[in-house]
Each structure stands twice: as C-alpha cells, then as structure tokens.
PDB file of C-alpha atoms in Angstrom:
ATOM      1  CA  GLN A 126      42.847  71.855 -56.527  1.00  0.00           C
ATOM      2  CA  ASN A 127      41.212  68.498 -57.679  1.00  0.00           C
ATOM      3  CA  PRO A 128      38.680  68.635 -60.414  1.00  0.00           C
ATOM      4  CA  THR A 129      35.181  68.443 -59.647  1.00  0.00           C
ATOM      5  CA  ASN A 130      33.233  65.454 -60.838  1.00  0.00           C
ATOM      6  CA  ILE A 131      29.757  66.067 -62.287  1.00  0.00           C
ATOM      7  CA  CYS A 132      27.324  63.398 -63.479  1.00  0.00           C
ATOM      8  CA  TYR A 133      25.853  64.446 -66.852  1.00  0.00           C
ATOM      9  CA  ALA A 134      24.471  62.923 -69.892  1.00  0.00           C
ATOM     10  CA  THR A 135      27.434  63.645 -72.159  1.00  0.00           C
ATOM     11  CA  ALA A 136      31.004  62.861 -70.711  1.00  0.00           C
ATOM     12  CA  GLY A 137      33.983  65.001 -71.297  1.00  0.00           C
ATOM     13  CA  THR A 138      36.483  67.581 -69.850  1.00  0.00           C
ATOM     14  CA  TYR A 139      35.560  71.100 -69.838  1.00  0.00           C
ATOM     15  CA  MET A 140      37.576  74.334 -68.813  1.00  0.00           C
ATOM     16  CA  VAL A 141      35.154  76.671 -66.885  1.00  0.00           C
ATOM     17  CA  THR A 142      35.876  80.244 -65.892  1.00  0.00           C
ATOM     18  CA  LEU A 143      34.326  81.202 -62.607  1.00  0.00           C
ATOM     19  CA  THR A 144      33.721  84.980 -61.671  1.00  0.00           C
ATOM     20  CA  ALA A 145      33.106  86.042 -58.141  1.00  0.00           C
ATOM     21  CA  SER A 146      32.523  89.498 -56.705  1.00  0.00           C
ATOM     22  CA  ASN A 147      34.116  90.771 -53.579  1.00  0.00           C
ATOM     23  CA  SER A 148      34.903  94.128 -52.015  1.00  0.00           C
ATOM     24  CA  ASN A 149      37.797  94.780 -54.353  1.00  0.00           C
ATOM     25  CA  GLY A 150      35.705  93.995 -57.450  1.00  0.00           C
ATOM     26  CA  ALA A 151      35.376  90.872 -59.673  1.00  0.00           C
ATOM     27  CA  ASP A 152      37.964  88.132 -59.531  1.00  0.00           C
ATOM     28  CA  THR A 153      38.219  85.250 -62.082  1.00  0.00           C
ATOM     29  CA  ALA A 154      39.439  81.747 -61.763  1.00  0.00           C
ATOM     30  CA  THR A 155      39.671  78.882 -64.128  1.00  0.00           C
ATOM     31  CA  THR A 156      38.979  75.347 -63.066  1.00  0.00           C
ATOM     32  CA  THR A 157      38.768  71.970 -64.644  1.00  0.00           C
ATOM     33  CA  ILE A 158      35.352  70.243 -64.579  1.00  0.00           C
ATOM     34  CA  VAL A 159      35.264  66.547 -65.547  1.00  0.00           C
ATOM     35  CA  VAL A 160      31.668  65.732 -66.651  1.00  0.00           C
ATOM     36  CA  VAL A 161      30.945  62.001 -66.208  1.00  0.00           C
ATOM     37  CA  SER A 162      28.272  60.230 -67.813  1.00  0.00           C
ATOM     38  CA  GLY A 163      26.158  57.930 -65.686  1.00  0.00           C
ATOM     39  CA  PRO A 164      26.274  54.249 -65.765  1.00  0.00           C
ATOM     40  CA  THR A 165      24.783  52.326 -68.563  1.00  0.00           C
ATOM     41  CA  VAL A 166      22.191  50.142 -66.668  1.00  0.00           C
ATOM     42  CA  THR A 167      20.843  47.199 -68.523  1.00  0.00           C
ATOM     43  CA  ALA A 168      17.722  45.342 -67.253  1.00  0.00           C
ATOM     44  CA  SER A 169      16.459  41.981 -68.591  1.00  0.00           C
ATOM     45  CA  LYS A 170      14.726  41.785 -71.829  1.00  0.00           C
ATOM     46  CA  ASP A 171      10.818  42.142 -71.892  1.00  0.00           C
ATOM     47  CA  THR A 172       9.224  38.747 -71.300  1.00  0.00           C
ATOM     48  CA  ILE A 173       5.883  37.000 -71.369  1.00  0.00           C
ATOM     49  CA  ILE A 174       4.797  34.525 -68.656  1.00  0.00           C
ATOM     50  CA  LEU A 175       1.517  32.718 -67.823  1.00  0.00           C
ATOM     51  CA  LEU A 176      -0.590  33.956 -64.970  1.00  0.00           C
ATOM     52  CA  GLY A 177       0.801  32.563 -61.629  1.00  0.00           C
ATOM     53  CA  GLU A 178       4.464  32.000 -63.127  1.00  0.00           C
ATOM     54  CA  THR A 179       7.431  33.614 -61.426  1.00  0.00           C
ATOM     55  CA  ASP A 180       9.968  35.501 -63.522  1.00  0.00           C
ATOM     56  CA  THR A 181      13.657  36.392 -62.687  1.00  0.00           C
ATOM     57  CA  LEU A 182      14.707  40.005 -63.436  1.00  0.00           C
ATOM     58  CA  THR A 183      18.431  41.038 -63.621  1.00  0.00           C
ATOM     59  CA  ALA A 184      20.239  44.373 -63.916  1.00  0.00           C
ATOM     60  CA  THR A 185      23.910  44.969 -64.747  1.00  0.00           C
ATOM     61  CA  GLY A 186      26.119  48.064 -65.338  1.00  0.00           C
ATOM     62  CA  ALA A 187      26.158  49.733 -61.853  1.00  0.00           C
ATOM     63  CA  ASP A 188      27.248  49.171 -58.234  1.00  0.00           C
ATOM     64  CA  THR A 189      23.904  49.232 -56.520  1.00  0.00           C
ATOM     65  CA  TYR A 190      20.371  48.999 -57.674  1.00  0.00           C
ATOM     66  CA  MET A 191      16.909  50.031 -56.696  1.00  0.00           C
ATOM     67  CA  TRP A 192      13.889  48.543 -58.238  1.00  0.00           C
ATOM     68  CA  SER A 193      10.348  50.019 -58.323  1.00  0.00           C
ATOM     69  CA  THR A 194       9.304  47.116 -56.236  1.00  0.00           C
ATOM     70  CA  GLY A 195      11.710  48.406 -53.450  1.00  0.00           C
ATOM     71  CA  GLU A 196      14.162  45.649 -53.781  1.00  0.00           C
ATOM     72  CA  THR A 197      17.799  46.437 -53.993  1.00  0.00           C
ATOM     73  CA  GLY A 198      19.523  43.293 -55.621  1.00  0.00           C
ATOM     74  CA  SER A 199      20.911  43.061 -58.936  1.00  0.00           C
ATOM     75  CA  ILE A 200      18.615  39.960 -59.318  1.00  0.00           C
ATOM     76  CA  ILE A 201      14.890  39.965 -58.341  1.00  0.00           C
ATOM     77  CA  SER A 202      11.995  37.489 -58.673  1.00  0.00           C
ATOM     78  CA  VAL A 203       8.459  38.822 -59.558  1.00  0.00           C
ATOM     79  CA  THR A 204       4.978  37.075 -59.829  1.00  0.00           C
ATOM     80  CA  PRO A 205       2.913  39.846 -61.383  1.00  0.00           C
ATOM     81  CA  GLN A 206      -0.932  39.370 -61.602  1.00  0.00           C
ATOM     82  CA  THR A 207      -1.144  41.753 -64.483  1.00  0.00           C
ATOM     83  CA  THR A 208       1.208  42.971 -67.105  1.00  0.00           C
ATOM     84  CA  THR A 209       3.886  45.034 -65.148  1.00  0.00           C
ATOM     85  CA  THR A 210       6.729  47.397 -66.165  1.00  0.00           C
ATOM     86  CA  TYR A 211       9.506  47.293 -63.665  1.00  0.00           C
ATOM     87  CA  ILE A 212      11.950  50.114 -63.379  1.00  0.00           C
ATOM     88  CA  VAL A 213      15.484  49.779 -62.079  1.00  0.00           C
ATOM     89  CA  THR A 214      17.850  52.656 -61.154  1.00  0.00           C
ATOM     90  CA  GLY A 215      21.557  51.812 -60.849  1.00  0.00           C
ATOM     91  CA  THR A 216      24.071  53.960 -59.040  1.00  0.00           C
ATOM     92  CA  ASP A 217      27.820  53.839 -59.620  1.00  0.00           C
ATOM     93  CA  SER A 218      30.716  54.628 -57.225  1.00  0.00           C
ATOM     94  CA  LEU A 219      30.606  58.324 -58.050  1.00  0.00           C
ATOM     95  CA  GLY A 220      26.934  58.591 -57.355  1.00  0.00           C
ATOM     96  CA  CYS A 221      25.783  58.779 -60.809  1.00  0.00           C
ATOM     97  CA  THR A 222      22.699  57.001 -61.911  1.00  0.00           C
ATOM     98  CA  GLY A 223      21.331  55.211 -64.996  1.00  0.00           C
ATOM     99  CA  VAL A 224      17.916  53.766 -65.501  1.00  0.00           C
ATOM    100  CA  ASP A 225      16.311  50.955 -67.415  1.00  0.00           C
ATOM    101  CA  SER A 226      13.109  49.109 -67.462  1.00  0.00           C
ATOM    102  CA  VAL A 227      11.625  45.554 -68.251  1.00  0.00           C
ATOM    103  CA  THR A 228       8.026  44.828 -69.109  1.00  0.00           C
ATOM    104  CA  VAL A 229       6.670  41.284 -67.954  1.00  0.00           C
ATOM    105  CA  THR A 230       3.528  40.631 -69.888  1.00  0.00           C
ATOM    106  CA  VAL A 231       1.007  38.366 -68.218  1.00  0.00           C
ATOM    107  CA  GLN A 232      -1.008  36.031 -70.393  1.00  0.00           C
ATOM    108  CA  PHE A 233      -4.222  34.443 -69.097  1.00  0.00           C
ATOM    109  CA  GLU A 234      -4.494  30.816 -69.636  1.00  0.00           C
ATOM    110  CA  ASN A 235      -8.377  30.208 -69.259  1.00  0.00           C
ATOM    111  CA  ALA A 236      -9.267  26.841 -68.050  1.00  0.00           C
ATOM    112  CA  VAL A 237     -12.172  25.263 -66.025  1.00  0.00           C
ATOM    113  CA  PHE A 238     -12.895  21.616 -65.257  1.00  0.00           C
ATOM    114  CA  ILE A 239     -15.210  19.907 -62.988  1.00  0.00           C
ATOM    115  CA  PRO A 240     -15.111  16.027 -62.522  1.00  0.00           C
ATOM    116  CA  ASN A 241     -18.098  13.865 -63.525  1.00  0.00           C
ATOM    117  CA  VAL A 242     -17.551  11.543 -60.564  1.00  0.00           C
ATOM    118  CA  PHE A 243     -16.306  11.895 -57.018  1.00  0.00           C
ATOM    119  CA  SER A 244     -16.352   9.999 -53.735  1.00  0.00           C
ATOM    120  CA  PRO A 245     -15.669  11.081 -50.101  1.00  0.00           C
ATOM    121  CA  ASN A 246     -13.982   7.720 -49.659  1.00  0.00           C
ATOM    122  CA  SER A 247     -11.646   8.179 -52.496  1.00  0.00           C
ATOM    123  CA  GLY A 248      -7.931   7.648 -51.950  1.00  0.00           C
ATOM    124  CA  ASN A 249      -7.108  10.690 -54.077  1.00  0.00           C
ATOM    125  CA  LEU A 250      -7.318  13.809 -51.995  1.00  0.00           C
ATOM    126  CA  ASP A 251      -8.497  15.816 -55.107  1.00  0.00           C
ATOM    127  CA  ASN A 252     -11.311  13.651 -55.502  1.00  0.00           C
ATOM    128  CA  LYS A 253     -12.697  13.301 -51.966  1.00  0.00           C
ATOM    129  CA  GLN A 254     -14.720  16.585 -52.527  1.00  0.00           C
ATOM    130  CA  LEU A 255     -16.170  18.000 -55.759  1.00  0.00           C
ATOM    131  CA  TYR A 256     -13.925  20.879 -56.553  1.00  0.00           C
ATOM    132  CA  VAL A 257     -13.904  23.267 -59.581  1.00  0.00           C
ATOM    133  CA  PHE A 258     -10.471  22.959 -61.211  1.00  0.00           C
ATOM    134  CA  GLY A 259      -8.841  25.521 -63.494  1.00  0.00           C
ATOM    135  CA  THR A 260      -6.670  28.774 -63.812  1.00  0.00           C
ATOM    136  CA  GLY A 261      -7.383  32.452 -64.061  1.00  0.00           C
ATOM    137  CA  ILE A 262     -10.920  32.137 -62.465  1.00  0.00           C
ATOM    138  CA  THR A 263     -12.188  35.246 -60.631  1.00  0.00           C
ATOM    139  CA  LEU A 264     -15.824  34.500 -60.272  1.00  0.00           C
ATOM    140  CA  LEU A 265     -17.844  31.265 -60.241  1.00  0.00           C
ATOM    141  CA  ASP A 266     -21.185  30.133 -59.383  1.00  0.00           C
ATOM    142  CA  LEU A 267     -21.811  26.431 -58.838  1.00  0.00           C
ATOM    143  CA  GLU A 268     -25.227  24.914 -58.366  1.00  0.00           C
ATOM    144  CA  ILE A 269     -25.889  21.241 -57.880  1.00  0.00           C
ATOM    145  CA  TYR A 270     -29.448  19.662 -58.165  1.00  0.00           C
ATOM    146  CA  ASP A 271     -30.851  16.111 -57.417  1.00  0.00           C
ATOM    147  CA  ARG A 272     -32.964  14.320 -59.792  1.00  0.00           C
ATOM    148  CA  TRP A 273     -36.225  16.019 -58.221  1.00  0.00           C
ATOM    149  CA  GLY A 274     -34.800  19.418 -59.051  1.00  0.00           C
ATOM    150  CA  GLU A 275     -33.814  20.316 -55.420  1.00  0.00           C
ATOM    151  CA  ARG A 276     -30.620  22.211 -55.023  1.00  0.00           C
ATOM    152  CA  VAL A 277     -28.325  20.278 -52.723  1.00  0.00           C
ATOM    153  CA  PHE A 278     -25.195  22.577 -53.092  1.00  0.00           C
ATOM    154  CA  LYS A 279     -24.293  26.006 -54.195  1.00  0.00           C
ATOM    155  CA  THR A 280     -21.129  28.004 -53.941  1.00  0.00           C
ATOM    156  CA  THR A 281     -19.681  31.263 -55.144  1.00  0.00           C
ATOM    157  CA  GLU A 282     -16.515  31.004 -53.324  1.00  0.00           C
ATOM    158  CA  THR A 283     -13.454  31.604 -55.363  1.00  0.00           C
ATOM    159  CA  LEU A 284     -10.730  30.800 -52.820  1.00  0.00           C
ATOM    160  CA  GLN A 285      -7.725  29.689 -54.917  1.00  0.00           C
ATOM    161  CA  ARG A 286      -5.466  26.893 -53.818  1.00  0.00           C
ATOM    162  CA  LEU A 287      -2.975  24.481 -55.290  1.00  0.00           C
ATOM    163  CA  ARG A 288      -4.420  21.033 -55.849  1.00  0.00           C
ATOM    164  CA  PHE A 289      -3.108  18.250 -53.446  1.00  0.00           C
ATOM    165  CA  ASP A 290      -0.925  17.088 -56.315  1.00  0.00           C
ATOM    166  CA  GLY A 291       0.743  20.462 -56.394  1.00  0.00           C
ATOM    167  CA  GLN A 292      -0.760  21.661 -59.678  1.00  0.00           C
ATOM    168  CA  CYS A 293      -2.856  24.907 -60.137  1.00  0.00           C
ATOM    169  CA  CYS A 294      -5.615  25.118 -59.033  1.00  0.00           C
ATOM    170  CA  THR A 295      -8.704  24.379 -57.050  1.00  0.00           C
ATOM    171  CA  TYR A 296     -11.371  27.030 -56.308  1.00  0.00           C
ATOM    172  CA  GLY A 297     -13.991  27.188 -53.645  1.00  0.00           C
ATOM    173  CA  VAL A 298     -14.714  24.918 -50.610  1.00  0.00           C
ATOM    174  CA  GLY A 299     -16.002  21.996 -52.710  1.00  0.00           C
ATOM    175  CA  TRP A 300     -18.953  19.902 -52.257  1.00  0.00           C
ATOM    176  CA  ASP A 301     -18.416  17.113 -49.609  1.00  0.00           C
ATOM    177  CA  GLY A 302     -21.474  15.129 -50.726  1.00  0.00           C
ATOM    178  CA  THR A 303     -23.785  16.109 -47.919  1.00  0.00           C
ATOM    179  CA  TYR A 304     -26.854  18.263 -48.135  1.00  0.00           C
ATOM    180  CA  LYS A 305     -25.513  21.862 -48.594  1.00  0.00           C
ATOM    181  CA  ASN A 306     -22.311  20.749 -46.797  1.00  0.00           C
ATOM    182  CA  GLN A 307     -24.193  20.478 -43.534  1.00  0.00           C
ATOM    183  CA  GLY A 308     -23.425  16.933 -42.631  1.00  0.00           C
ATOM    184  CA  LYS A 309     -26.781  15.359 -43.702  1.00  0.00           C
ATOM    185  CA  ALA A 310     -26.183  12.352 -45.852  1.00  0.00           C
ATOM    186  CA  VAL A 311     -27.011  12.247 -49.493  1.00  0.00           C
ATOM    187  CA  ASN A 312     -27.399   8.881 -51.259  1.00  0.00           C
ATOM    188  CA  SER A 313     -25.114   7.950 -54.005  1.00  0.00           C
ATOM    189  CA  ALA A 314     -26.757   9.103 -57.266  1.00  0.00           C
ATOM    190  CA  VAL A 315     -26.421  11.268 -60.360  1.00  0.00           C
ATOM    191  CA  PHE A 316     -26.680  15.050 -59.876  1.00  0.00           C
ATOM    192  CA  ALA A 317     -27.045  17.743 -62.414  1.00  0.00           C
ATOM    193  CA  TYR A 318     -24.845  20.962 -62.226  1.00  0.00           C
ATOM    194  CA  ILE A 319     -24.701  24.346 -63.531  1.00  0.00           C
ATOM    195  CA  LEU A 320     -21.405  26.227 -63.514  1.00  0.00           C
ATOM    196  CA  LYS A 321     -20.927  29.816 -64.419  1.00  0.00           C
ATOM    197  CA  VAL A 322     -17.300  31.055 -64.476  1.00  0.00           C
ATOM    198  CA  THR A 323     -15.639  34.482 -65.196  1.00  0.00           C
ATOM    199  CA  PHE A 324     -11.882  34.645 -65.906  1.00  0.00           C
ATOM    200  CA  GLN A 325      -9.548  37.463 -65.160  1.00  0.00           C
ATOM    201  CA  ASP A 326      -9.731  38.714 -68.846  1.00  0.00           C
ATOM    202  CA  GLY A 327     -13.451  39.023 -68.712  1.00  0.00           C
ATOM    203  CA  THR A 328     -14.280  35.905 -70.700  1.00  0.00           C
ATOM    204  CA  GLU A 329     -17.427  34.078 -69.299  1.00  0.00           C
ATOM    205  CA  VAL A 330     -18.144  30.467 -69.646  1.00  0.00           C
ATOM    206  CA  VAL A 331     -21.370  28.313 -68.704  1.00  0.00           C
ATOM    207  CA  LYS A 332     -21.002  24.543 -68.266  1.00  0.00           C
ATOM    208  CA  GLU A 333     -23.840  22.142 -67.566  1.00  0.00           C
ATOM    209  CA  GLY A 334     -23.752  18.317 -66.933  1.00  0.00           C
ATOM    210  CA  ASN A 335     -23.949  15.397 -64.538  1.00  0.00           C
ATOM    211  CA  ILE A 336     -21.990  14.489 -61.617  1.00  0.00           C
ATOM    212  CA  THR A 337     -22.073  10.944 -60.051  1.00  0.00           C
ATOM    213  CA  LEU A 338     -21.578  10.792 -56.291  1.00  0.00           C
ATOM    214  CA  ILE A 339     -20.232   7.365 -54.965  1.00  0.00           C
ATOM    215  CA  LYS A 340     -20.360   6.597 -51.325  1.00  0.00           C
TER     216      LYS A 340
END
C-alpha cells in the first residue's frame, strides 16, 4: 500500500497504528504517513509608491497562485488608492499551500497649481481653458470674479484627467473664458480667483490671486 501524503506544518515520516472495530473485535494495522510541509511562498518586499503609480508584485515557491485581488498569475500589477496589503496563496503539485503577503504603502504627493494667464486661442491645449492642475485633490472650490466683483465662473467639479501632455493631472471642467461657461463673451482682462482645495490626506489649502484672460 502506498503511503498517504498529508500537508502539515512540520515535514517528516511517521509510523501510525490504526485500530478498527469489526464484528470479530478490534484489528490493528500499521501504515506509514509521510507528512509534507507546504510550499514556502515568497512575495515581493513591501514597497512605497506615490498615489497614481503602478507597482508590480511577484510570488515564487509554488506551482499556482491566488492573490487577494482574485488574480492567479505569479506576477500582477496593482495601482492602489490607499495603503493596501496583498495576500497570495501558493499551491504545489500535492495540493499543499503556503501564504505570504506584501504591503504597498501609498504616499500622497499634495500639489495644486493654477496658471496666471490663459487664452482660448492658445496652441497649447492645456492652456486653452483655465484648469486646476495638481495631484491628490479630492475636493475643490474655484471662484473667479471680474474687476467689479461679479462672479463669472464657479466650479466644484473634481473630475480628474491626465493633462494633454500626458502628465497628472487636471481637475474639473475648466473655465473657457465665457460668462459662467455659457458662451457669452468676456473681454480680455485681469480676474481675481479664490481656490479652496482638500487633498486625500485631509490637508486643506486656500489660494488667492489674479488670472489674465487673453482673447
């Protein structure tokens, strides 16, 4: 009779006596049980990335893998929005399993910038409308006023997009240089703005200044 393989924390070979009862009384039999330790699964080292970056995680030591993300490859890519611990379970040819984990720490790079001049006729697509630029922004309130104190534009939109040059990021719909983005022409002039921003780590920033619109 072939030995029975059992997955266990401590490997070794053990002699086990089995006792079974039947109509004639108790019978005994001795069998060999080979206790096999599970595979030693090793995941990537813990890493630190900036918000928006992608990290590559690897696992070795087993035949197949299952990550806490649901992916089954030995190599996966992740782009966490917050610090996340990824768990990987590896299985060998005997069905034994081993587990390891890797923590990806996400750092927030707080940045916000608003240009002091823009033109709808600009050849630079990022400068054809007045956008809020930055990283890690979750909330914003942008108000723009003319020289008489009338508000000509306001937005709280935080839609995040890559800039036209491929860098991160622009936020909101942007001011197109018309009255409240409704198509009514606004003359070239200097406007005042108030920008309030909240970042993902809870930091709040208020900026005030002037913007020149050039037609």
